[in-house]
mmCIF file of C-alpha atoms and ligand atoms in Angstrom:
data_model
loop_
_atom_site.group_PDB
_atom_site.id
_atom_site.type_symbol
_atom_site.label_atom_id
_atom_site.label_comp_id
_atom_site.label_asym_id
_atom_site.label_seq_id
_atom_site.Cartn_x
_atom_site.Cartn_y
_atom_site.Cartn_z
ATOM 1 C CA MET S 18 -11.979 -7.499 -69.478
ATOM 2 C CA ASP S 19 -10.005 -10.526 -70.538
ATOM 3 C CA ARG S 20 -10.192 -10.999 -74.269
ATOM 4 C CA ILE S 21 -10.163 -14.611 -75.263
ATOM 5 C CA GLY S 22 -10.383 -15.904 -78.800
ATOM 6 C CA SER S 23 -9.639 -14.599 -82.263
ATOM 7 C CA VAL S 24 -9.294 -10.949 -83.190
ATOM 8 C CA PRO S 25 -10.301 -10.939 -86.859
ATOM 9 C CA PHE S 26 -10.749 -7.186 -87.371
ATOM 10 C CA GLY S 27 -7.447 -5.751 -86.145
ATOM 11 C CA ASP S 28 -6.631 -4.222 -82.798
ATOM 12 C CA ARG S 29 -9.107 -3.536 -80.028
ATOM 13 C CA THR S 30 -7.735 -0.359 -78.592
ATOM 14 C CA SER S 31 -10.385 2.214 -77.870
ATOM 15 C CA LYS S 32 -10.177 5.957 -77.664
ATOM 16 C CA ASP S 33 -13.694 6.587 -76.454
ATOM 17 C CA GLY S 34 -14.445 7.394 -72.866
ATOM 18 C CA GLU S 35 -10.977 8.391 -71.823
ATOM 19 C CA ALA S 36 -11.647 12.125 -71.671
ATOM 20 C CA ARG S 37 -13.995 11.832 -68.700
ATOM 21 C CA ASP S 38 -12.523 8.812 -67.028
ATOM 22 C CA GLU S 39 -13.009 9.957 -63.459
ATOM 23 C CA VAL S 40 -16.220 11.583 -62.338
ATOM 24 C CA GLU S 41 -15.215 11.230 -58.707
ATOM 25 C CA SER S 42 -13.389 14.137 -57.129
ATOM 26 C CA VAL S 43 -10.100 13.712 -55.304
ATOM 27 C CA GLU S 44 -11.177 14.942 -51.867
ATOM 28 C CA VAL S 45 -14.879 14.916 -51.016
ATOM 29 C CA LYS S 46 -16.551 15.970 -47.801
ATOM 30 C CA PRO S 47 -18.858 13.150 -46.641
ATOM 31 C CA THR S 48 -22.581 13.845 -46.903
ATOM 32 C CA VAL S 49 -25.852 12.158 -46.054
ATOM 33 C CA VAL S 50 -28.271 12.533 -48.926
ATOM 34 C CA GLN S 51 -31.954 11.918 -49.443
ATOM 35 C CA VAL S 52 -32.548 10.082 -52.710
ATOM 36 C CA TYR S 53 -35.935 9.883 -54.440
ATOM 37 C CA PHE S 54 -36.555 6.823 -56.620
ATOM 38 C CA PRO S 55 -39.200 7.635 -59.241
ATOM 39 C CA GLY S 56 -39.562 3.915 -60.074
ATOM 40 C CA LYS S 57 -40.568 3.154 -56.469
ATOM 41 C CA GLY S 58 -42.102 6.462 -55.398
ATOM 42 C CA ARG S 59 -39.875 6.383 -52.286
ATOM 43 C CA THR S 60 -37.223 8.584 -50.704
ATOM 44 C CA LEU S 61 -34.397 7.010 -48.656
ATOM 45 C CA ALA S 62 -31.251 8.307 -46.938
ATOM 46 C CA TYR S 63 -27.750 7.277 -48.078
ATOM 47 C CA TYR S 64 -24.237 7.932 -46.865
ATOM 48 C CA ASN S 65 -21.884 9.371 -49.482
ATOM 49 C CA GLU S 66 -18.139 9.875 -49.374
ATOM 50 C CA ARG S 67 -17.290 9.416 -53.055
ATOM 51 C CA PHE S 68 -18.993 12.236 -54.919
ATOM 52 C CA ASP S 69 -19.536 15.957 -54.694
ATOM 53 C CA LEU S 70 -23.329 15.714 -54.736
ATOM 54 C CA HIS S 71 -25.927 18.404 -55.388
ATOM 55 C CA VAL S 72 -29.705 18.495 -55.350
ATOM 56 C CA GLY S 73 -30.990 17.156 -58.687
ATOM 57 C CA ASP S 74 -28.035 14.806 -59.309
ATOM 58 C CA ILE S 75 -28.897 11.378 -60.696
ATOM 59 C CA VAL S 76 -27.265 8.618 -58.651
ATOM 60 C CA PHE S 77 -27.071 4.873 -58.148
ATOM 61 C CA VAL S 78 -26.886 3.267 -54.703
ATOM 62 C CA ASP S 79 -26.056 -0.121 -53.226
ATOM 63 C CA GLY S 80 -28.435 -2.176 -51.118
ATOM 64 C CA LYS S 81 -31.975 -3.183 -52.032
ATOM 65 C CA LEU S 82 -32.468 -0.461 -54.629
ATOM 66 C CA GLU S 83 -29.238 -1.203 -56.469
ATOM 67 C CA GLY S 84 -29.602 -0.649 -60.222
ATOM 68 C CA LEU S 85 -32.499 1.805 -59.811
ATOM 69 C CA LEU S 86 -32.023 5.383 -60.809
ATOM 70 C CA GLY S 87 -32.522 7.935 -58.037
ATOM 71 C CA ARG S 88 -32.466 11.701 -57.757
ATOM 72 C CA VAL S 89 -30.813 13.570 -54.884
ATOM 73 C CA THR S 90 -33.394 15.765 -53.116
ATOM 74 C CA VAL S 91 -31.507 16.875 -49.977
ATOM 75 C CA VAL S 92 -27.766 17.080 -49.209
ATOM 76 C CA SER S 93 -26.707 17.299 -45.519
ATOM 77 C CA THR S 94 -23.155 18.133 -44.513
ATOM 78 C CA HIS S 95 -23.976 18.460 -40.821
ATOM 79 C CA PHE S 96 -24.768 15.107 -39.212
ATOM 80 C CA LYS S 97 -23.700 12.445 -36.764
ATOM 81 C CA VAL S 98 -24.319 8.957 -38.090
ATOM 82 C CA LYS S 99 -22.875 5.479 -37.871
ATOM 83 C CA LYS S 100 -21.555 4.772 -41.331
ATOM 84 C CA GLU S 101 -22.316 1.033 -41.076
ATOM 85 C CA ASP S 102 -26.010 1.810 -40.653
ATOM 86 C CA TYR S 103 -26.234 3.305 -44.124
ATOM 87 C CA LYS S 104 -26.159 2.053 -47.670
ATOM 88 C CA GLN S 105 -24.024 4.206 -49.938
ATOM 89 C CA VAL S 106 -24.111 6.171 -53.161
ATOM 90 C CA ILE S 107 -21.996 4.161 -55.635
ATOM 91 C CA GLY S 108 -22.555 5.948 -58.945
ATOM 92 C CA LEU S 109 -23.194 9.463 -60.215
ATOM 93 C CA ALA S 110 -24.523 10.142 -63.718
ATOM 94 C CA ASP S 111 -22.255 12.529 -65.612
ATOM 95 C CA THR S 112 -24.908 14.702 -67.262
ATOM 96 C CA HIS S 113 -22.690 17.469 -68.617
ATOM 97 C CA VAL S 114 -22.846 17.295 -72.393
ATOM 98 C CA THR S 115 -21.344 19.931 -74.659
ATOM 99 C CA GLY S 116 -21.227 19.567 -78.407
ATOM 100 C CA GLN S 117 -23.021 19.244 -81.683
ATOM 101 C CA PHE S 118 -25.733 16.734 -82.490
ATOM 102 C CA PHE S 119 -27.643 16.082 -85.684
ATOM 103 C CA GLN S 120 -30.995 14.403 -86.296
ATOM 104 C CA ALA S 121 -31.196 10.672 -86.926
ATOM 105 C CA ASN S 122 -34.865 9.613 -86.648
ATOM 106 C CA GLY S 123 -35.567 8.724 -82.972
ATOM 107 C CA HIS S 124 -31.969 9.489 -82.042
ATOM 108 C CA LEU S 125 -29.468 12.311 -82.072
ATOM 109 C CA ILE S 126 -26.097 11.651 -83.671
ATOM 110 C CA THR S 127 -22.670 13.148 -83.060
ATOM 111 C CA PHE S 128 -19.381 12.592 -84.886
ATOM 112 C CA ASP S 129 -17.206 13.900 -82.065
ATOM 113 C CA PRO S 130 -15.755 11.128 -79.851
ATOM 114 C CA LEU S 131 -15.553 13.491 -76.884
ATOM 115 C CA VAL S 132 -19.169 14.733 -76.893
ATOM 116 C CA LEU S 133 -20.959 11.766 -75.325
ATOM 117 C CA PRO S 134 -18.498 8.874 -75.077
ATOM 118 C CA TRP S 135 -19.417 5.329 -74.126
ATOM 119 C CA LYS S 136 -18.280 5.583 -70.534
ATOM 120 C CA GLN S 137 -20.246 8.754 -69.920
ATOM 121 C CA PHE S 138 -23.432 7.284 -71.364
ATOM 122 C CA CYS S 139 -22.950 4.157 -69.209
ATOM 123 C CA SER S 140 -22.976 6.421 -66.128
ATOM 124 C CA TRP S 141 -26.578 7.322 -67.092
ATOM 125 C CA VAL S 142 -27.849 3.763 -66.956
ATOM 126 C CA LYS S 143 -25.804 1.883 -64.363
ATOM 127 C CA PRO S 144 -23.238 2.229 -61.593
ATOM 128 C CA PRO S 145 -19.609 1.634 -62.603
ATOM 129 C CA GLU S 146 -18.712 -2.040 -62.523
ATOM 130 C CA ASP S 147 -15.572 -4.047 -62.954
ATOM 131 C CA ASP S 148 -15.476 -6.719 -65.607
ATOM 132 C CA ALA S 149 -14.541 -9.465 -63.162
ATOM 133 C CA GLY S 150 -16.740 -12.491 -63.654
ATOM 134 C CA TYR S 151 -17.201 -12.034 -67.400
ATOM 135 C CA TYR S 152 -15.848 -14.696 -69.649
ATOM 136 C CA VAL S 153 -15.619 -13.554 -73.242
ATOM 137 C CA SER S 154 -15.361 -15.995 -76.088
ATOM 138 C CA TYR S 155 -15.466 -15.319 -79.836
ATOM 139 C CA ASP S 156 -15.958 -17.890 -82.529
ATOM 140 C CA GLY S 157 -14.601 -15.587 -85.236
ATOM 141 C CA GLU S 158 -17.530 -16.130 -87.635
ATOM 142 C CA GLY S 159 -18.570 -12.975 -89.494
ATOM 143 C CA PHE S 160 -21.579 -12.163 -91.681
ATOM 144 C CA ALA S 161 -22.959 -9.345 -93.841
ATOM 145 C CA LEU S 162 -25.042 -6.672 -92.117
ATOM 146 C CA ASP S 163 -27.499 -6.550 -95.031
ATOM 147 C CA ASP S 164 -28.138 -10.296 -94.798
ATOM 148 C CA LEU S 165 -29.057 -11.083 -91.207
ATOM 149 C CA SER S 166 -29.727 -14.738 -91.996
ATOM 150 C CA GLY S 167 -26.079 -15.091 -90.890
ATOM 151 C CA LEU S 168 -27.371 -14.520 -87.355
ATOM 152 C CA GLU S 169 -29.110 -17.894 -87.271
ATOM 153 C CA VAL S 170 -31.808 -16.862 -84.814
ATOM 154 C CA SER S 171 -35.351 -18.184 -84.530
ATOM 155 C CA ASP S 172 -38.221 -16.173 -86.037
ATOM 156 C CA ALA S 173 -39.461 -15.399 -82.519
ATOM 157 C CA VAL S 174 -36.136 -13.903 -81.427
ATOM 158 C CA TYR S 175 -35.852 -11.938 -84.686
ATOM 159 C CA GLU S 176 -39.352 -10.533 -84.240
ATOM 160 C CA ARG S 177 -38.703 -9.488 -80.637
ATOM 161 C CA GLY S 178 -35.500 -7.819 -81.805
ATOM 162 C CA MET S 179 -37.457 -5.968 -84.484
ATOM 163 C CA GLU S 180 -39.932 -4.746 -81.866
ATOM 164 C CA TYR S 181 -37.098 -3.586 -79.620
ATOM 165 C CA HIS S 182 -35.626 -1.661 -82.521
ATOM 166 C CA GLN S 183 -38.959 -0.073 -83.456
ATOM 167 C CA GLU S 184 -39.537 0.950 -79.833
ATOM 168 C CA ASP S 185 -36.138 2.736 -79.866
ATOM 169 C CA ARG S 186 -34.855 0.510 -77.072
ATOM 170 C CA VAL S 187 -31.350 0.771 -78.492
ATOM 171 C CA VAL S 188 -30.765 3.899 -76.435
ATOM 172 C CA TYR S 189 -27.091 4.344 -77.320
ATOM 173 C CA LEU S 190 -24.818 3.024 -80.034
ATOM 174 C CA CYS S 191 -21.293 4.079 -80.944
ATOM 175 C CA LEU S 192 -19.022 2.965 -83.736
ATOM 176 C CA ASN S 193 -15.408 3.874 -83.090
ATOM 177 C CA GLY S 194 -13.405 2.779 -86.120
ATOM 178 C CA ALA S 195 -14.508 -0.832 -86.396
ATOM 179 C CA GLN S 196 -15.456 -1.276 -82.755
ATOM 180 C CA GLY S 197 -19.157 -0.988 -81.979
ATOM 181 C CA ARG S 198 -20.947 -0.895 -78.649
ATOM 182 C CA ALA S 199 -24.559 -0.338 -77.720
ATOM 183 C CA ILE S 200 -26.893 -0.225 -74.747
ATOM 184 C CA VAL S 201 -30.316 -1.824 -75.081
ATOM 185 C CA LYS S 202 -33.088 -1.081 -72.614
ATOM 186 C CA GLY S 203 -34.619 -4.301 -71.303
ATOM 187 C CA THR S 204 -35.290 -5.625 -67.798
ATOM 188 C CA ARG S 205 -31.930 -3.987 -67.120
ATOM 189 C CA PRO S 206 -29.587 -2.182 -69.508
ATOM 190 C CA TYR S 207 -27.847 -4.754 -71.707
ATOM 191 C CA GLU S 208 -24.507 -4.185 -73.358
ATOM 192 C CA VAL S 209 -23.955 -5.389 -76.912
ATOM 193 C CA GLU S 210 -20.593 -5.247 -78.642
ATOM 194 C CA PHE S 211 -19.577 -6.036 -82.194
ATOM 195 C CA ARG S 212 -17.058 -5.292 -84.915
ATOM 196 C CA TYR S 213 -18.164 -3.640 -88.154
ATOM 197 C CA ARG S 214 -16.050 -3.115 -91.249
ATOM 198 C CA LYS S 215 -17.080 -2.732 -94.899
ATOM 199 C CA GLY S 216 -20.528 -4.233 -94.443
ATOM 200 C CA GLN S 217 -19.306 -7.162 -92.316
ATOM 201 C CA ILE S 218 -20.296 -7.860 -88.724
ATOM 202 C CA GLY S 219 -18.136 -9.922 -86.391
ATOM 203 C CA ASP S 220 -17.608 -10.687 -82.699
ATOM 204 C CA LEU S 221 -21.226 -10.001 -81.807
ATOM 205 C CA LEU S 222 -21.816 -10.361 -78.067
ATOM 206 C CA CYS S 223 -24.480 -9.414 -75.533
ATOM 207 C CA ASP S 224 -24.036 -9.528 -71.762
ATOM 208 C CA CYS S 225 -27.557 -10.851 -71.106
ATOM 209 C CA PRO S 226 -27.763 -14.335 -69.625
ATOM 210 C CA CYS S 227 -29.149 -16.167 -72.638
ATOM 211 C CA GLY S 228 -25.751 -17.173 -74.077
ATOM 212 C CA TYR S 229 -26.839 -17.333 -77.746
ATOM 213 C CA THR S 230 -27.677 -14.565 -80.224
ATOM 214 C CA CYS S 231 -30.546 -12.697 -78.613
ATOM 215 C CA LYS S 232 -33.184 -10.059 -79.347
ATOM 216 C CA HIS S 233 -30.840 -7.352 -78.020
ATOM 217 C CA ALA S 234 -28.206 -8.207 -80.640
ATOM 218 C CA VAL S 235 -30.862 -8.290 -83.375
ATOM 219 C CA ALA S 236 -32.180 -4.877 -82.277
ATOM 220 C CA VAL S 237 -28.661 -3.421 -82.318
ATOM 221 C CA LEU S 238 -27.919 -4.687 -85.835
ATOM 222 C CA LEU S 239 -31.222 -3.292 -87.139
ATOM 223 C CA GLN S 240 -30.445 0.020 -85.444
ATOM 224 C CA LEU S 241 -26.943 0.009 -86.926
ATOM 225 C CA ARG S 242 -28.381 -0.661 -90.378
ATOM 226 C CA GLU S 243 -30.866 2.217 -90.024
ATOM 227 C CA THR S 244 -28.203 4.601 -88.704
ATOM 228 C CA LEU S 245 -25.647 3.714 -91.392
ATOM 229 C CA GLU S 246 -28.265 4.431 -94.055
ATOM 230 C CA ILE S 247 -28.851 7.894 -92.582
ATOM 231 C CA VAL S 248 -25.137 8.548 -92.144
ATOM 232 C CA GLU S 249 -24.275 7.538 -95.694
ATOM 233 C CA LYS S 250 -27.096 9.671 -97.099
ATOM 234 C CA GLU S 251 -26.772 12.793 -94.921
ATOM 235 C CA TYR S 252 -23.461 12.862 -93.062
ATOM 236 C CA ALA S 253 -20.971 10.844 -95.118
ATOM 237 C CA ALA S 254 -18.248 13.521 -95.036
ATOM 238 C CA LEU S 255 -18.507 13.985 -91.257
ATOM 239 C CA TRP S 256 -18.238 10.251 -90.679
ATOM 240 C CA ARG S 257 -15.292 9.911 -93.075
ATOM 241 C CA ALA S 258 -13.477 12.719 -91.274
ATOM 242 C CA SER S 259 -13.826 11.275 -87.769
ATOM 243 C CA ASP S 260 -14.298 7.508 -88.375
ATOM 244 C CA TYR S 261 -16.616 7.717 -85.370
ATOM 245 C CA PHE S 262 -20.239 8.295 -84.528
ATOM 246 C CA SER S 263 -22.496 7.772 -81.582
ATOM 247 C CA ILE S 264 -26.264 7.988 -81.356
ATOM 248 C CA VAL S 265 -28.384 8.571 -78.275
ATOM 249 C CA SER S 266 -32.159 8.227 -77.955
ATOM 250 C CA LYS S 267 -33.851 11.627 -77.912
ATOM 251 C CA THR S 268 -35.792 10.684 -74.767
ATOM 252 C CA MET S 269 -32.663 9.682 -72.845
ATOM 253 C CA PHE S 270 -30.851 12.765 -74.077
ATOM 254 C CA TYR S 271 -33.584 15.051 -72.852
ATOM 255 C CA THR S 272 -33.918 13.309 -69.475
ATOM 256 C CA PHE S 273 -30.201 13.345 -68.679
ATOM 257 C CA ALA S 274 -28.426 16.060 -70.646
ATOM 258 C CA VAL S 275 -31.187 18.673 -70.458
ATOM 259 C CA ASP S 276 -33.638 17.965 -67.640
ATOM 260 C CA ALA S 277 -31.110 16.725 -65.068
ATOM 261 C CA ASP S 278 -28.708 19.616 -65.584
ATOM 262 C CA PRO S 279 -30.255 22.928 -64.476
ATOM 263 C CA LYS S 280 -27.350 24.808 -66.047
ATOM 264 C CA ALA S 281 -27.696 23.138 -69.445
ATOM 265 C CA VAL S 282 -28.175 25.439 -72.420
ATOM 266 C CA LEU S 283 -29.877 24.265 -75.585
ATOM 267 C CA SER S 284 -28.708 26.004 -78.716
ATOM 268 C CA LEU S 285 -30.292 25.016 -82.009
ATOM 269 C CA GLY S 286 -29.133 25.732 -85.531
ATOM 270 C CA ARG S 287 -29.465 24.406 -89.079
ATOM 271 C CA ARG S 288 -26.796 22.659 -91.015
ATOM 272 C CA PRO S 289 -26.003 24.173 -94.411
HETATM 273 ZN ZN1 ZN Y 318 -29.025 -10.099 -75.017
#
């Protein structure tokens, strides 16, 4: 992504997501797979030459059902097809999660940057995309997180944002040093980014089409406020040690990390 504009909070290098950069294998035997789309109640066939697919995998495809989540129901390695006749599998959700989570209201929280990094969570909600076509512009204005009047949004937008927050539509949020990113569930998954340092918010951006501060951004800031309160009260030492946390909605976590992975093991304990 081209960064244009001021960089008021220091550097923008990110350490999250690098551990699992490539889900795709080096050499994959082509397959034709049947994919069931729960949102449509339909099963369709797709050609696949990018991933090592298994029954139960959660995938994204191109064509008419692009953006919809599907589940692989049959994998064929023995076939004769014309590749051009088929749409293809373009994304595979990386559902393997290993690590420690703590409670944070409607979310689970981890302080380990490698447990469920940004890039891995993105693979749960959308196919990989390049950033071509995005124009990013910052105006450099910051404001205090505990005084959201700095947002300058209408009452209607603020109220919608509040509803989104209450409905736990902020399904993922990570704060890596000062760099924050979140995914908000709307008509499609929206990506919100911001900088946060010592109570100050800056560089707040959402990739939805509205072009001004939107309900997604409001929801993210309210979620951040709620999470920081919990962190400071319950997990201050863990946060200080790692300068990182990420939260994931309990529903999403169960659907992807538990339900979609037949080999997943849940192990519960109590913190001292
Ligand atoms: Zn938005």
